[in-house]
PDB file of C-alpha atoms in Angstrom:
ATOM      1  CA  UNK A 217     255.934 110.107  73.760  1.00  0.00           C
ATOM      2  CA  UNK A 218     253.551 112.880  73.756  1.00  0.00           C
ATOM      3  CA  UNK A 219     252.093 114.113  76.900  1.00  0.00           C
ATOM      4  CA  UNK A 220     248.367 112.610  76.977  1.00  0.00           C
ATOM      5  CA  UNK A 221     247.353 115.970  78.722  1.00  0.00           C
ATOM      6  CA  UNK A 222     248.757 118.219  76.272  1.00  0.00           C
ATOM      7  CA  UNK A 223     246.644 119.515  73.523  1.00  0.00           C
ATOM      8  CA  UNK A 224     247.342 117.637  70.106  1.00  0.00           C
ATOM      9  CA  UNK A 225     250.196 118.748  68.135  1.00  0.00           C
ATOM     10  CA  UNK A 226     249.282 119.806  64.620  1.00  0.00           C
ATOM     11  CA  UNK A 227     251.631 121.007  61.868  1.00  0.00           C
ATOM     12  CA  UNK A 228     250.828 122.031  58.203  1.00  0.00           C
ATOM     13  CA  UNK A 229     252.665 122.333  55.099  1.00  0.00           C
ATOM     14  CA  UNK A 230     252.769 125.956  53.401  1.00  0.00           C
ATOM     15  CA  UNK A 231     252.562 126.076  50.068  1.00  0.00           C
ATOM     16  CA  UNK A 232     255.594 126.014  47.552  1.00  0.00           C
ATOM     17  CA  UNK A 233     259.168 125.487  47.839  1.00  0.00           C
ATOM     18  CA  UNK A 234     261.816 128.016  49.774  1.00  0.00           C
ATOM     19  CA  UNK A 235     265.351 128.575  49.738  1.00  0.00           C
ATOM     20  CA  UNK A 236     267.916 129.366  52.862  1.00  0.00           C
ATOM     21  CA  UNK A 237     270.150 132.169  51.723  1.00  0.00           C
ATOM     22  CA  UNK A 238     272.541 134.336  53.320  1.00  0.00           C
ATOM     23  CA  UNK A 239     273.000 137.914  52.722  1.00  0.00           C
ATOM     24  CA  UNK A 240     276.530 138.860  54.498  1.00  0.00           C
ATOM     25  CA  UNK A 241     276.137 142.440  54.011  1.00  0.00           C
ATOM     26  CA  UNK A 242     272.867 142.484  56.062  1.00  0.00           C
ATOM     27  CA  UNK A 243     270.875 143.884  53.349  1.00  0.00           C
ATOM     28  CA  UNK A 244     267.145 143.203  53.424  1.00  0.00           C
ATOM     29  CA  UNK A 245     266.607 141.476  50.042  1.00  0.00           C
ATOM     30  CA  UNK A 246     264.064 142.983  47.441  1.00  0.00           C
ATOM     31  CA  UNK A 247     260.906 140.659  46.682  1.00  0.00           C
ATOM     32  CA  UNK A 248     259.192 138.408  48.750  1.00  0.00           C
ATOM     33  CA  UNK A 249     260.640 136.432  51.737  1.00  0.00           C
ATOM     34  CA  UNK A 250     259.019 134.277  54.438  1.00  0.00           C
ATOM     35  CA  UNK A 251     261.709 135.297  57.218  1.00  0.00           C
ATOM     36  CA  UNK A 252     264.743 137.056  58.254  1.00  0.00           C
ATOM     37  CA  UNK A 253     266.933 136.634  61.157  1.00  0.00           C
ATOM     38  CA  UNK A 254     270.132 138.980  61.539  1.00  0.00           C
ATOM     39  CA  UNK A 255     272.913 137.195  63.323  1.00  0.00           C
ATOM     40  CA  UNK A 256     276.729 137.990  63.527  1.00  0.00           C
ATOM     41  CA  UNK A 257     277.387 136.627  60.220  1.00  0.00           C
ATOM     42  CA  UNK A 258     274.746 138.464  58.182  1.00  0.00           C
ATOM     43  CA  UNK A 259     271.130 138.201  57.379  1.00  0.00           C
ATOM     44  CA  UNK A 260     269.706 134.535  57.102  1.00  0.00           C
ATOM     45  CA  UNK A 261     266.814 134.983  54.306  1.00  0.00           C
ATOM     46  CA  UNK A 262     264.136 132.191  53.983  1.00  0.00           C
ATOM     47  CA  UNK A 263     262.206 133.148  50.570  1.00  0.00           C
ATOM     48  CA  UNK A 264     260.281 131.276  47.764  1.00  0.00           C
ATOM     49  CA  UNK A 265     262.810 129.387  45.767  1.00  0.00           C
ATOM     50  CA  UNK A 266     263.590 130.259  42.204  1.00  0.00           C
ATOM     51  CA  UNK A 267     264.567 127.785  39.273  1.00  0.00           C
ATOM     52  CA  UNK A 268     268.119 128.785  40.088  1.00  0.00           C
ATOM     53  CA  UNK A 269     268.302 127.556  43.953  1.00  0.00           C
ATOM     54  CA  UNK A 270     269.739 124.162  43.796  1.00  0.00           C
ATOM     55  CA  UNK A 271     268.326 123.464  47.584  1.00  0.00           C
ATOM     56  CA  UNK A 272     264.707 123.508  47.918  1.00  0.00           C
ATOM     57  CA  UNK A 273     262.927 123.140  51.382  1.00  0.00           C
ATOM     58  CA  UNK A 274     259.371 122.501  52.214  1.00  0.00           C
ATOM     59  CA  UNK A 275     258.024 124.509  55.101  1.00  0.00           C
ATOM     60  CA  UNK A 276     255.994 123.149  58.137  1.00  0.00           C
ATOM     61  CA  UNK A 277     254.300 125.666  60.516  1.00  0.00           C
ATOM     62  CA  UNK A 278     252.538 125.227  63.796  1.00  0.00           C
ATOM     63  CA  UNK A 279     248.691 125.102  63.075  1.00  0.00           C
ATOM     64  CA  UNK A 280     247.897 126.055  66.685  1.00  0.00           C
ATOM     65  CA  UNK A 281     250.302 129.182  67.951  1.00  0.00           C
ATOM     66  CA  UNK A 282     251.827 128.353  71.335  1.00  0.00           C
ATOM     67  CA  UNK A 283     253.288 130.859  73.980  1.00  0.00           C
ATOM     68  CA  UNK A 284     257.103 131.578  74.274  1.00  0.00           C
ATOM     69  CA  UNK A 285     257.162 129.806  77.802  1.00  0.00           C
ATOM     70  CA  UNK A 286     255.991 126.064  76.970  1.00  0.00           C
ATOM     71  CA  UNK A 287     258.870 124.140  77.299  1.00  0.00           C
ATOM     72  CA  UNK A 288     259.994 121.461  74.514  1.00  0.00           C
ATOM     73  CA  UNK A 289     257.689 122.647  71.780  1.00  0.00           C
ATOM     74  CA  UNK A 290     260.529 122.586  69.239  1.00  0.00           C
ATOM     75  CA  UNK A 291     262.357 119.607  70.541  1.00  0.00           C
ATOM     76  CA  UNK A 292     258.997 117.638  70.088  1.00  0.00           C
ATOM     77  CA  UNK A 293     259.085 118.517  66.175  1.00  0.00           C
ATOM     78  CA  UNK A 294     262.685 118.467  65.616  1.00  0.00           C
ATOM     79  CA  UNK A 295     263.337 115.384  67.756  1.00  0.00           C
ATOM     80  CA  UNK A 296     261.501 112.931  65.395  1.00  0.00           C
ATOM     81  CA  UNK A 297     262.725 114.459  62.040  1.00  0.00           C
ATOM     82  CA  UNK A 298     266.496 114.288  63.325  1.00  0.00           C
ATOM     83  CA  UNK A 299     265.693 110.525  64.501  1.00  0.00           C
ATOM     84  CA  UNK A 300     264.953 109.681  60.944  1.00  0.00           C
ATOM     85  CA  UNK A 301     267.963 111.380  59.655  1.00  0.00           C
ATOM     86  CA  UNK A 302     266.754 114.178  57.682  1.00  0.00           C
ATOM     87  CA  UNK A 303     268.232 117.649  57.910  1.00  0.00           C
ATOM     88  CA  UNK A 304     266.167 120.399  59.193  1.00  0.00           C
ATOM     89  CA  UNK A 305     266.293 124.224  59.080  1.00  0.00           C
ATOM     90  CA  UNK A 306     264.374 126.092  61.856  1.00  0.00           C
ATOM     91  CA  UNK A 307     263.263 129.927  62.702  1.00  0.00           C
ATOM     92  CA  UNK A 308     260.700 130.863  65.102  1.00  0.00           C
ATOM     93  CA  UNK A 309     257.826 133.512  65.196  1.00  0.00           C
ATOM     94  CA  UNK A 310     256.541 135.224  68.183  1.00  0.00           C
ATOM     95  CA  UNK A 311     253.604 132.288  68.230  1.00  0.00           C
ATOM     96  CA  UNK A 312     255.326 129.317  66.551  1.00  0.00           C
ATOM     97  CA  UNK A 313     258.055 127.366  64.793  1.00  0.00           C
ATOM     98  CA  UNK A 314     258.768 127.479  61.127  1.00  0.00           C
ATOM     99  CA  UNK A 315     260.263 124.052  60.355  1.00  0.00           C
ATOM    100  CA  UNK A 316     262.080 123.361  57.025  1.00  0.00           C
ATOM    101  CA  UNK A 317     263.063 120.147  55.637  1.00  0.00           C
ATOM    102  CA  UNK A 318     264.444 119.101  52.247  1.00  0.00           C
ATOM    103  CA  UNK A 319     261.671 119.232  49.727  1.00  0.00           C
ATOM    104  CA  UNK A 320     262.673 115.558  48.404  1.00  0.00           C
ATOM    105  CA  UNK A 321     262.058 114.318  52.213  1.00  0.00           C
ATOM    106  CA  UNK A 322     258.941 115.996  52.846  1.00  0.00           C
ATOM    107  CA  UNK A 323     257.139 112.730  52.907  1.00  0.00           C
ATOM    108  CA  UNK A 324     259.540 111.091  55.260  1.00  0.00           C
ATOM    109  CA  UNK A 325     259.484 114.081  57.573  1.00  0.00           C
ATOM    110  CA  UNK A 326     255.377 113.861  57.735  1.00  0.00           C
ATOM    111  CA  UNK A 327     255.833 110.331  58.587  1.00  0.00           C
ATOM    112  CA  UNK A 328     258.420 110.736  61.493  1.00  0.00           C
ATOM    113  CA  UNK A 329     255.999 113.319  62.945  1.00  0.00           C
ATOM    114  CA  UNK A 330     252.925 111.322  62.795  1.00  0.00           C
ATOM    115  CA  UNK A 331     254.698 108.460  64.241  1.00  0.00           C
ATOM    116  CA  UNK A 332     255.545 110.723  67.187  1.00  0.00           C
ATOM    117  CA  UNK A 333     252.012 111.517  67.435  1.00  0.00           C
ATOM    118  CA  UNK A 334     251.652 114.873  65.721  1.00  0.00           C
ATOM    119  CA  UNK A 335     249.391 115.595  62.969  1.00  0.00           C
ATOM    120  CA  UNK A 336     250.536 116.829  59.529  1.00  0.00           C
ATOM    121  CA  UNK A 337     248.173 118.586  57.204  1.00  0.00           C
ATOM    122  CA  UNK A 338     248.423 118.968  53.588  1.00  0.00           C
ATOM    123  CA  UNK A 339     248.574 122.743  53.576  1.00  0.00           C
ATOM    124  CA  UNK A 340     249.212 125.151  56.441  1.00  0.00           C
ATOM    125  CA  UNK A 341     247.375 128.103  58.138  1.00  0.00           C
ATOM    126  CA  UNK A 342     246.547 131.008  56.214  1.00  0.00           C
ATOM    127  CA  UNK A 343     248.042 133.507  58.844  1.00  0.00           C
ATOM    128  CA  UNK A 344     251.604 131.636  58.024  1.00  0.00           C
ATOM    129  CA  UNK A 345     252.215 133.211  54.688  1.00  0.00           C
ATOM    130  CA  UNK A 346     255.001 135.891  54.961  1.00  0.00           C
TER     131      UNK A 346
END
């Protein structure tokens, strides 16, 4: 249940579809990308999907940035999506979270978020493009 004292949450869909790929050699790929996360297994890349990508993801981004010290921000978004049985991939920026769901489940994810009191816009904020 949303905290009535907290400002309303608002997420927006970024345009396009994305792929999540692993570069085990850790080399930054050529071309466009939205997020890079280096881990022990290599470099995870979130990039625009190509026609060859079997898995396509739709991306949500927080329309109002939040600080790093605010507890529960990501859980409030991922919880309703998970409760609806929708897979999720998440990475974060300094100011907000990037939440990806399978492109075919975009409407279901939006419904789950709206049911939990989170507004979901048709298109995300301009500053989120990578």
